[in-house]
Short mmCIF file of C-alpha atoms and ligand atoms in Angstrom, two decimals:
data_model
loop_
_atom_site.label_atom_id
_atom_site.label_comp_id
_atom_site.label_asym_id
_atom_site.label_seq_id
_atom_site.Cartn_x
_atom_site.Cartn_y
_atom_site.Cartn_z
CA MET A 1 53.69 83.02 102.45
CA ASN A 2 55.33 86.35 101.86
CA PRO A 3 53.68 89.58 103.00
CA THR A 4 56.33 91.71 101.28
CA ASP A 5 57.89 92.14 97.87
CA THR A 6 61.42 91.37 99.05
CA GLU A 7 62.91 88.86 96.65
CA SER A 8 65.25 86.61 98.61
CA SER A 9 63.65 83.96 100.82
CA ASP A 10 66.69 84.03 103.18
CA MET A 11 66.17 87.75 103.75
CA ARG A 12 62.47 87.18 104.34
CA ALA A 13 63.10 84.44 106.90
CA ALA A 14 65.72 86.59 108.66
CA ALA A 15 63.37 89.60 108.84
CA ARG A 16 60.50 87.49 110.19
CA ALA A 17 62.76 85.91 112.85
CA ARG A 18 64.17 89.29 113.88
CA ILE A 19 60.71 90.80 114.30
CA ALA A 20 59.49 87.73 116.20
CA GLY A 21 62.35 88.31 118.68
CA LEU A 22 61.44 91.95 119.45
CA SER A 23 59.42 92.88 122.53
CA LEU A 24 55.76 93.31 121.65
CA GLU A 25 55.47 96.52 123.72
CA GLY A 26 58.36 98.08 121.79
CA LEU A 27 56.89 97.40 118.33
CA ASN A 28 56.35 100.74 116.58
CA PRO A 29 54.88 100.12 113.12
CA ALA A 30 55.13 103.82 112.21
CA ASP A 31 58.94 103.62 112.13
CA PRO A 32 59.65 104.48 108.46
CA GLN A 33 62.60 102.07 108.40
CA TRP A 34 60.14 99.13 108.13
CA PHE A 35 58.92 100.73 104.92
CA VAL A 36 62.35 101.51 103.49
CA ASP A 37 63.29 97.83 104.05
CA ASP A 38 59.83 96.55 103.06
CA THR A 39 59.53 94.54 106.26
CA ALA A 40 56.40 96.25 107.66
CA GLY A 41 54.38 93.22 106.50
CA TYR A 42 56.05 91.04 109.14
CA VAL A 43 55.36 93.57 111.89
CA PHE A 44 51.68 93.57 110.97
CA GLU A 45 51.58 89.78 110.61
CA ARG A 46 52.72 89.57 114.24
CA LEU A 47 50.40 92.29 115.54
CA ARG A 48 47.30 90.79 113.86
CA ARG A 49 48.09 87.50 115.57
CA GLU A 50 49.27 88.66 119.02
CA ASP A 51 47.83 92.14 119.67
CA PRO A 52 45.51 93.34 116.89
CA VAL A 53 44.75 96.70 118.54
CA HIS A 54 48.19 97.65 119.77
CA ARG A 55 49.42 100.61 121.79
CA SER A 56 52.82 101.96 120.64
CA ARG A 57 55.10 104.82 121.46
CA SER A 58 57.15 106.54 118.76
CA PRO A 59 60.37 108.41 119.64
CA VAL A 60 59.45 111.07 117.06
CA PRO A 61 58.27 114.28 118.78
CA GLY A 62 54.73 115.01 117.62
CA ILE A 63 53.83 111.34 117.14
CA ASP A 64 54.41 109.94 120.63
CA SER A 65 51.72 107.47 121.68
CA TYR A 66 49.11 105.92 119.34
CA TRP A 67 47.03 102.79 118.71
CA SER A 68 47.58 100.53 115.72
CA VAL A 69 44.40 98.92 114.36
CA THR A 70 45.56 96.01 112.22
CA ARG A 71 42.59 93.71 111.46
CA TYR A 72 40.24 94.25 108.53
CA GLN A 73 36.98 94.26 110.52
CA ASP A 74 38.29 96.60 113.24
CA ILE A 75 39.57 99.02 110.59
CA MET A 76 36.13 98.97 108.93
CA GLN A 77 34.53 99.69 112.30
CA VAL A 78 36.74 102.73 112.95
CA ASP A 79 36.53 104.06 109.37
CA THR A 80 32.71 103.87 109.31
CA SER A 81 32.20 105.41 112.79
CA HIS A 82 33.02 109.06 112.17
CA GLY A 83 30.84 110.09 115.12
CA ILE A 84 33.32 108.39 117.49
CA TYR A 85 36.56 108.56 115.50
CA SER A 86 37.20 112.06 114.18
CA SER A 87 39.40 113.31 111.33
CA GLU A 88 39.65 116.89 112.65
CA GLU A 89 43.06 116.41 114.30
CA GLY A 90 44.57 115.30 110.99
CA ILE A 91 45.07 112.15 108.94
CA THR A 92 48.70 111.41 109.84
CA LEU A 93 50.05 110.58 113.29
CA MET A 94 52.03 113.82 113.49
CA ASP A 95 50.56 116.47 115.83
CA PHE A 96 51.41 120.15 115.47
CA PRO A 97 51.19 122.74 118.26
CA PRO A 98 47.94 124.78 118.13
CA GLY A 99 48.14 127.51 115.50
CA ASP A 100 51.15 125.96 113.68
CA GLU A 101 50.62 126.90 110.03
CA GLN A 102 52.16 123.60 108.91
CA LYS A 103 48.87 121.91 109.77
CA LEU A 104 46.89 122.77 106.66
CA PRO A 105 43.08 122.84 106.78
CA MET A 106 41.63 120.46 104.15
CA PHE A 107 38.37 118.57 103.88
CA ILE A 108 39.92 115.10 104.37
CA ALA A 109 40.85 116.38 107.86
CA MET A 110 37.36 117.68 108.71
CA ASP A 111 34.22 116.13 110.16
CA PRO A 112 30.63 116.77 109.01
CA PRO A 113 28.98 119.07 108.21
CA LYS A 114 31.89 121.06 106.72
CA HIS A 115 33.58 117.97 105.28
CA ASP A 116 30.44 116.90 103.42
CA ALA A 117 29.80 120.35 101.94
CA GLN A 118 33.38 120.80 100.66
CA ARG A 119 33.60 117.25 99.30
CA LYS A 120 30.40 117.93 97.35
CA ALA A 121 32.12 120.83 95.56
CA VAL A 122 34.75 118.60 93.91
CA ASN A 123 32.86 115.30 93.64
CA PRO A 124 31.54 116.02 90.10
CA ILE A 125 35.16 115.75 88.84
CA VAL A 126 34.66 111.97 88.82
CA ALA A 127 31.07 111.94 87.49
CA PRO A 128 30.67 109.11 84.91
CA ALA A 129 30.29 111.66 82.08
CA ASN A 130 33.63 113.28 82.99
CA LEU A 131 35.38 109.92 83.22
CA ASN A 132 34.02 108.98 79.80
CA ASN A 133 35.18 112.24 78.30
CA TRP A 134 38.71 111.71 79.62
CA GLN A 135 39.20 108.16 78.41
CA GLY A 136 40.42 109.22 74.96
CA LEU A 137 42.78 111.86 76.32
CA ILE A 138 44.26 109.52 78.97
CA ARG A 139 44.82 106.84 76.31
CA GLU A 140 46.46 109.27 73.90
CA ARG A 141 48.83 110.64 76.55
CA THR A 142 49.62 107.18 77.91
CA GLY A 143 50.48 106.01 74.38
CA LYS A 144 52.75 109.01 73.82
CA VAL A 145 54.66 108.47 77.06
CA LEU A 146 55.10 104.74 76.38
CA ASP A 147 56.20 105.31 72.78
CA SER A 148 58.92 107.69 73.98
CA LEU A 149 60.53 105.14 76.35
CA PRO A 150 64.13 104.06 75.60
CA ARG A 151 64.75 100.55 74.24
CA ASN A 152 67.59 98.22 75.31
CA GLU A 153 68.63 100.71 77.97
CA THR A 154 68.04 100.84 81.73
CA PHE A 155 65.79 103.68 82.91
CA ASN A 156 63.86 104.66 86.05
CA TRP A 157 60.24 103.53 85.62
CA VAL A 158 59.13 105.79 88.48
CA ASP A 159 60.31 108.92 86.70
CA LEU A 160 59.61 108.20 83.04
CA VAL A 161 56.29 106.38 83.44
CA SER A 162 54.63 106.67 86.86
CA ILE A 163 55.41 110.33 87.59
CA GLU A 164 54.95 111.44 84.00
CA LEU A 165 51.51 109.84 83.61
CA THR A 166 50.08 110.91 86.97
CA THR A 167 51.40 114.42 86.40
CA TYR A 168 49.62 114.66 83.04
CA MET A 169 46.43 113.47 84.73
CA LEU A 170 46.69 116.01 87.55
CA ALA A 171 47.34 118.80 85.05
CA THR A 172 44.17 117.70 83.23
CA LEU A 173 42.09 117.66 86.43
CA PHE A 174 43.20 121.20 87.33
CA ASP A 175 43.34 122.41 83.71
CA PHE A 176 46.90 123.39 84.66
CA PRO A 177 49.41 124.66 82.05
CA LEU A 178 51.04 121.50 80.66
CA GLU A 179 54.46 123.10 80.25
CA ASP A 180 54.61 123.65 84.04
CA ARG A 181 53.19 120.24 84.96
CA ARG A 182 56.34 119.00 86.78
CA LEU A 183 55.63 121.65 89.43
CA LEU A 184 52.75 119.45 90.57
CA PRO A 185 54.77 116.43 91.81
CA TYR A 186 57.34 118.89 93.19
CA TRP A 187 54.64 120.55 95.31
CA SER A 188 53.20 117.17 96.24
CA ASP A 189 56.60 116.18 97.63
CA MET A 190 56.66 119.47 99.59
CA VAL A 191 53.26 118.74 101.10
CA THR A 192 54.31 115.30 102.35
CA ALA A 193 57.86 116.35 103.38
CA ASN A 194 58.51 115.85 107.07
CA LYS A 195 61.91 116.64 108.52
CA LEU A 196 61.10 114.82 111.78
CA THR A 197 60.69 111.44 110.09
CA ASN A 198 63.02 112.01 107.11
CA PRO A 199 66.26 113.94 107.68
CA ASP A 200 66.61 114.48 103.91
CA ALA A 201 63.35 116.46 103.75
CA PRO A 202 63.48 120.28 103.45
CA ASP A 203 63.24 122.41 106.59
CA PRO A 204 59.70 123.45 107.61
CA GLU A 205 60.35 127.10 106.61
CA VAL A 206 61.52 126.06 103.13
CA ARG A 207 58.51 123.79 102.81
CA MET A 208 56.05 126.56 103.71
CA ALA A 209 57.79 129.04 101.38
CA GLU A 210 57.40 126.60 98.45
CA LEU A 211 53.76 125.94 99.36
CA ARG A 212 53.13 129.70 99.34
CA LYS A 213 54.51 129.76 95.78
CA MET A 214 52.04 126.98 94.95
CA LEU A 215 49.26 129.10 96.45
CA GLY A 216 50.36 132.11 94.37
CA TYR A 217 50.33 130.09 91.15
CA PHE A 218 46.89 128.57 91.83
CA THR A 219 45.45 131.91 92.97
CA ARG A 220 46.17 133.25 89.48
CA LEU A 221 44.25 130.32 87.98
CA TRP A 222 41.41 130.84 90.50
CA ASN A 223 41.14 134.55 89.63
CA GLU A 224 40.87 133.73 85.92
CA ARG A 225 38.14 131.15 86.53
CA VAL A 226 36.04 132.73 89.27
CA ASN A 227 34.66 135.34 86.88
CA ALA A 228 34.18 132.92 83.98
CA PRO A 229 31.27 130.48 83.64
CA PRO A 230 31.75 127.25 85.74
CA ARG A 231 33.81 124.56 84.01
CA THR A 232 34.67 120.94 84.78
CA ASP A 233 38.15 121.43 86.24
CA LEU A 234 38.89 121.30 89.99
CA ILE A 235 39.87 124.97 90.33
CA SER A 236 36.69 126.16 88.66
CA MET A 237 34.66 123.77 90.85
CA LEU A 238 36.28 125.15 94.03
CA ALA A 239 35.91 128.77 92.84
CA HIS A 240 32.17 128.34 92.15
CA GLY A 241 31.16 125.79 94.84
CA PRO A 242 28.94 127.35 97.55
CA ALA A 243 30.99 125.70 100.36
CA THR A 244 34.41 126.52 98.88
CA ARG A 245 34.15 129.85 97.03
CA ASN A 246 34.78 131.86 100.22
CA MET A 247 37.71 129.79 101.53
CA GLY A 248 40.59 131.70 103.07
CA PRO A 249 44.06 131.35 101.53
CA MET A 250 45.25 128.66 103.97
CA GLU A 251 42.15 126.56 103.38
CA PHE A 252 42.63 126.93 99.61
CA MET A 253 46.26 125.88 100.10
CA GLY A 254 45.18 122.89 102.21
CA ASN A 255 42.57 121.65 99.76
CA LEU A 256 45.00 122.07 96.86
CA ALA A 257 47.52 120.04 98.84
CA LEU A 258 44.88 117.34 99.38
CA LEU A 259 43.92 117.15 95.71
CA ILE A 260 47.52 117.17 94.48
CA VAL A 261 48.75 114.49 96.89
CA GLY A 262 45.49 112.51 96.50
CA GLY A 263 45.94 112.28 92.75
CA ASN A 264 49.72 111.97 92.70
CA ASP A 265 51.51 109.64 95.12
CA THR A 266 48.74 107.08 95.18
CA THR A 267 48.24 106.33 91.50
CA ARG A 268 51.95 106.82 90.85
CA ASN A 269 52.96 104.15 93.33
CA SER A 270 50.31 101.77 92.03
CA MET A 271 51.86 102.13 88.58
CA THR A 272 55.25 101.13 89.92
CA GLY A 273 54.00 98.57 92.46
CA GLY A 274 51.98 96.76 89.80
CA LEU A 275 54.97 96.25 87.54
CA LEU A 276 57.08 95.04 90.46
CA ALA A 277 54.37 92.63 91.65
CA LEU A 278 54.06 91.10 88.17
CA HIS A 279 57.84 90.80 88.00
CA HIS A 280 57.81 88.80 91.24
CA HIS A 281 54.90 86.66 90.03
CA PRO A 282 55.80 85.61 86.48
CA GLN A 283 53.03 83.00 86.39
CA GLU A 284 50.48 85.80 86.93
CA MET A 285 52.08 87.81 84.11
CA ALA A 286 51.70 84.76 81.87
CA LYS A 287 47.99 84.51 82.76
CA LEU A 288 47.57 88.17 81.94
CA ARG A 289 49.35 87.92 78.59
CA ALA A 290 47.17 84.92 77.69
CA ASN A 291 44.00 86.77 78.66
CA PRO A 292 44.26 90.59 78.72
CA ALA A 293 40.60 90.81 79.83
CA LEU A 294 42.02 90.02 83.29
CA ILE A 295 43.16 93.65 83.47
CA ASP A 296 39.75 94.34 85.07
CA SER A 297 40.69 92.29 88.14
CA LEU A 298 44.43 93.00 87.89
CA VAL A 299 43.85 96.70 88.63
CA PRO A 300 42.10 96.35 92.03
CA GLU A 301 44.54 93.55 92.93
CA ILE A 302 47.46 95.94 92.30
CA ILE A 303 45.80 98.59 94.47
CA ARG A 304 45.26 96.08 97.28
CA TRP A 305 48.78 94.66 96.99
CA GLN A 306 50.47 98.07 96.93
CA THR A 307 48.18 99.88 99.41
CA PRO A 308 49.69 103.26 98.44
CA LEU A 309 48.46 104.95 101.63
CA ALA A 310 49.52 102.61 104.43
CA TYR A 311 47.23 104.16 107.05
CA MET A 312 44.82 106.97 107.93
CA ARG A 313 44.67 108.42 111.41
CA ARG A 314 41.58 109.06 113.54
CA THR A 315 41.20 110.61 117.02
CA ALA A 316 38.68 109.29 119.56
CA LEU A 317 35.97 111.83 120.46
CA ALA A 318 34.88 109.84 123.56
CA ASP A 319 35.97 106.90 125.70
CA THR A 320 35.14 103.71 123.82
CA GLN A 321 36.04 100.03 123.34
CA LEU A 322 37.71 98.51 120.32
CA ALA A 323 38.35 94.76 120.13
CA GLY A 324 38.44 94.60 123.92
CA LYS A 325 40.82 97.55 124.33
CA GLN A 326 39.85 100.65 126.27
CA ILE A 327 40.29 103.67 124.00
CA LYS A 328 40.29 107.03 125.81
CA LYS A 329 38.88 110.31 124.51
CA GLY A 330 41.71 112.09 122.66
CA ASP A 331 43.66 108.89 121.84
CA LYS A 332 44.91 108.65 118.29
CA LEU A 333 44.61 105.57 116.14
CA ALA A 334 46.25 104.47 112.88
CA MET A 335 43.96 102.34 110.71
CA TRP A 336 46.64 100.28 108.97
CA TYR A 337 45.06 99.57 105.60
CA LEU A 338 48.26 97.78 104.62
CA SER A 339 47.66 95.28 107.41
CA GLY A 340 43.90 94.92 106.84
CA ASN A 341 44.63 94.12 103.20
CA ARG A 342 46.68 91.10 104.32
CA ASP A 343 44.19 89.83 106.93
CA GLU A 344 43.30 86.24 106.08
CA SER A 345 40.11 86.39 108.15
CA ALA A 346 38.72 88.78 105.50
CA ILE A 347 40.67 88.07 102.29
CA PRO A 348 41.48 84.53 101.11
CA THR A 349 45.24 83.85 100.62
CA PRO A 350 46.02 87.56 101.09
CA ASP A 351 49.79 87.10 100.76
CA ARG A 352 49.45 85.94 97.18
CA PHE A 353 49.22 88.34 94.24
CA ILE A 354 46.48 86.85 92.02
CA VAL A 355 45.44 88.57 88.79
CA ASP A 356 42.15 86.64 88.59
CA ARG A 357 41.21 86.92 92.27
CA GLU A 358 37.51 86.20 92.87
CA ARG A 359 36.56 89.35 94.78
CA PRO A 360 39.40 91.75 93.90
CA ARG A 361 37.56 94.86 95.11
CA GLN A 362 37.43 93.55 98.66
CA HIS A 363 40.27 95.68 99.96
CA LEU A 364 40.73 98.73 102.17
CA SER A 365 43.12 100.80 100.03
CA PHE A 366 40.50 103.48 99.27
CA GLY A 367 39.18 103.56 102.85
CA PHE A 368 35.50 103.33 103.77
CA GLY A 369 32.79 105.59 105.15
CA ILE A 370 32.38 109.30 104.51
CA HIS A 371 36.03 109.88 103.52
CA ARG A 372 36.21 107.01 101.01
CA CYS A 373 38.49 108.11 98.19
CA VAL A 374 36.91 110.58 95.77
CA GLY A 375 39.24 109.52 92.95
CA ASN A 376 38.94 105.72 93.15
CA ARG A 377 37.27 105.20 89.75
CA LEU A 378 39.63 107.65 88.10
CA ALA A 379 42.69 105.89 89.54
CA GLU A 380 41.35 102.54 88.33
CA LEU A 381 40.71 103.97 84.87
CA GLN A 382 44.28 105.31 84.58
CA LEU A 383 45.75 101.96 85.62
CA LYS A 384 43.47 100.03 83.28
CA ILE A 385 44.48 102.15 80.30
CA LEU A 386 48.17 101.90 81.27
CA TRP A 387 48.07 98.09 81.34
CA GLU A 388 46.07 97.85 78.12
CA GLU A 389 48.59 100.04 76.33
CA LEU A 390 51.61 98.28 77.91
CA LEU A 391 50.48 94.79 76.92
CA ARG A 392 49.69 95.98 73.41
CA ARG A 393 53.17 97.49 72.90
CA PHE A 394 55.78 95.49 74.77
CA GLU A 395 56.41 91.76 74.75
CA SER A 396 58.46 92.10 77.89
CA ILE A 397 59.42 94.72 80.46
CA GLU A 398 62.38 93.61 82.56
CA VAL A 399 62.90 94.80 86.12
CA VAL A 400 66.71 94.77 86.29
CA GLY A 401 67.44 95.79 89.89
CA GLU A 402 66.00 96.36 93.35
CA PRO A 403 63.52 99.21 93.90
CA LYS A 404 64.27 102.15 96.22
CA ARG A 405 61.41 102.84 98.59
CA VAL A 406 60.44 106.19 100.09
CA ARG A 407 61.16 106.90 103.75
CA SER A 408 57.57 107.20 104.96
CA SER A 409 55.12 105.04 106.87
CA PHE A 410 52.18 106.98 105.37
CA VAL A 411 52.86 107.07 101.61
CA ARG A 412 53.97 103.56 100.68
CA GLY A 413 55.95 104.11 97.54
CA PHE A 414 59.04 104.10 95.41
CA SER A 415 61.59 106.62 94.22
CA HIS A 416 63.38 104.29 91.82
CA LEU A 417 62.74 101.11 89.84
CA PRO A 418 65.33 100.20 87.19
CA VAL A 419 63.70 98.73 84.11
CA ARG A 420 64.74 97.73 80.58
CA ILE A 421 62.55 97.16 77.57
CA PRO A 422 64.12 94.92 74.94
CA GLY A 423 63.39 95.95 71.41
C1 LIG B 514 45.26 104.17 93.78
C2 LIG B 514 44.98 105.43 93.97
C3 LIG B 514 44.39 106.01 95.22
C4 LIG B 514 44.37 105.51 96.50
C5 LIG B 514 44.91 104.17 97.01
C6 LIG B 514 43.69 106.49 97.33
C7 LIG B 514 43.46 106.33 98.69
C8 LIG B 514 42.69 107.19 99.46
C9 LIG B 514 42.38 106.99 100.87
C10 LIG B 514 42.87 105.83 101.72
C11 LIG B 514 41.59 108.02 101.28
C12 LIG B 514 41.02 108.23 102.69
C13 LIG B 514 39.89 107.27 102.95
C14 LIG B 514 39.36 107.27 104.36
O1 LIG B 514 39.81 108.04 105.21
O2 LIG B 514 38.42 106.48 104.60
C15 LIG B 514 41.43 108.89 100.13
C16 LIG B 514 40.71 110.06 100.14
C17 LIG B 514 40.71 110.96 99.09
N1 LIG B 514 41.24 110.76 97.82
FE1 LIG B 514 42.20 109.12 97.15
N2 LIG B 514 43.36 107.57 96.56
C18 LIG B 514 43.75 107.31 95.25
C19 LIG B 514 43.59 108.14 94.17
C20 LIG B 514 43.01 109.39 94.19
C21 LIG B 514 42.87 110.26 93.05
C22 LIG B 514 43.30 109.96 91.61
C23 LIG B 514 42.27 111.40 93.50
C24 LIG B 514 41.90 112.58 92.64
C25 LIG B 514 42.09 113.77 92.84
C26 LIG B 514 42.02 111.23 94.94
C27 LIG B 514 41.44 112.16 95.78
C28 LIG B 514 41.06 111.91 97.10
C29 LIG B 514 40.36 112.90 97.92
C30 LIG B 514 39.93 114.30 97.50
C31 LIG B 514 40.14 112.29 99.18
C32 LIG B 514 39.43 112.89 100.40
C33 LIG B 514 38.02 112.34 100.51
C34 LIG B 514 37.27 112.83 101.74
O3 LIG B 514 37.86 113.21 102.75
O4 LIG B 514 36.03 112.81 101.69
N3 LIG B 514 42.49 110.00 95.31
N4 LIG B 514 42.10 108.36 99.04
#
């Protein structure tokens, strides 16, 4: 069984043996190198078996000591117990000193009642009527992007397909000027940039300066919309929502950051991860070609397999017990969705990618409880339309080289996937 997408079986065996030889106490799943090499699956395989709620120490200042929750049922318990496990300290393991402006206020990092009130302001964006209205537009734009792809020539799937399509979608959600749409993934990268875990990331001052430009741009859109009748885009919803219309600038910046990253990295990396998974499982691609109706179960299987957000963090509000471990008030925990999604006590044959899986929606990729992803149906709709339009157009899409993965243990994704479409 192979919990990763690494191709060579020798490399897989070597990675598993190396991880088996490391001291359990020293295992730090948040080290981004596991994710660059795509070997995190072996770390989690070991932790689920030997120490499912595991205390680690990271050498990165600001992360330091944290618990890893690696089994499906324990993750569900933490995610659905917001009275014990709070989101207020943030959703990544990084802590900032009090008052540091880099820690942006946003409703994913809030507890009730404020979380619930702000979430309510944007929830209508995914109302069934809205989703229905968008179907035609998403299909038209998807078709245009796919028709413009080069033939018989290697190109980067991440850039020309995954980023392009998710950027169009984000621009639609915000009713953002289409000609400036590439600013959206640029700002999303700024939001998730972290110099402490990725030396190539911009300095914190540069990051904040770019995010202030983002705020300036969106404030202009807000000012246009706040005095107009309410509309069905996210900016108008925030400008008119009772719990959001009086937000200060930093809270506006934080919630923008949430909505941009929420709708960007996640769907984008599912678009790339899905193609890669089907490339590694040609028999599943054959099943899909023979029966395109399987797209309905393919889409949640891709989202489980990729798990675009590898974890969410919580902080204990009181002393408590979890799977026999004593958790102290103030301890931080990572709910490793990536690990829960490969837990065989909850998901049958989890290390196999199966396009006609029996219960494909049984996965943790969207989280559970009060913070469960707002955009889950929208993400599924985008992926469904993408695969319908891909199968209709191309008899084959060849992955012609190894992917490059992003240096992050939070966003599990790709910067490059070389692809060629014969034609
Ligand atoms: C495959 C795509 C996606 C994945 C895997 C994903 C994953 C997640 C996860 C894991 C959470 C936190 C759940 C928890 O803490 O229990 C979340 C929350 C959220 N997601 Fe998504 N997401 C995706 C697409 C989207 C899209 C397209 C949007 C649209 C804007 C979106 C907006 C949000 C928002 C606003 C939240 C915060 C919800 C809250 O705190 O109440 N997501 N998502």
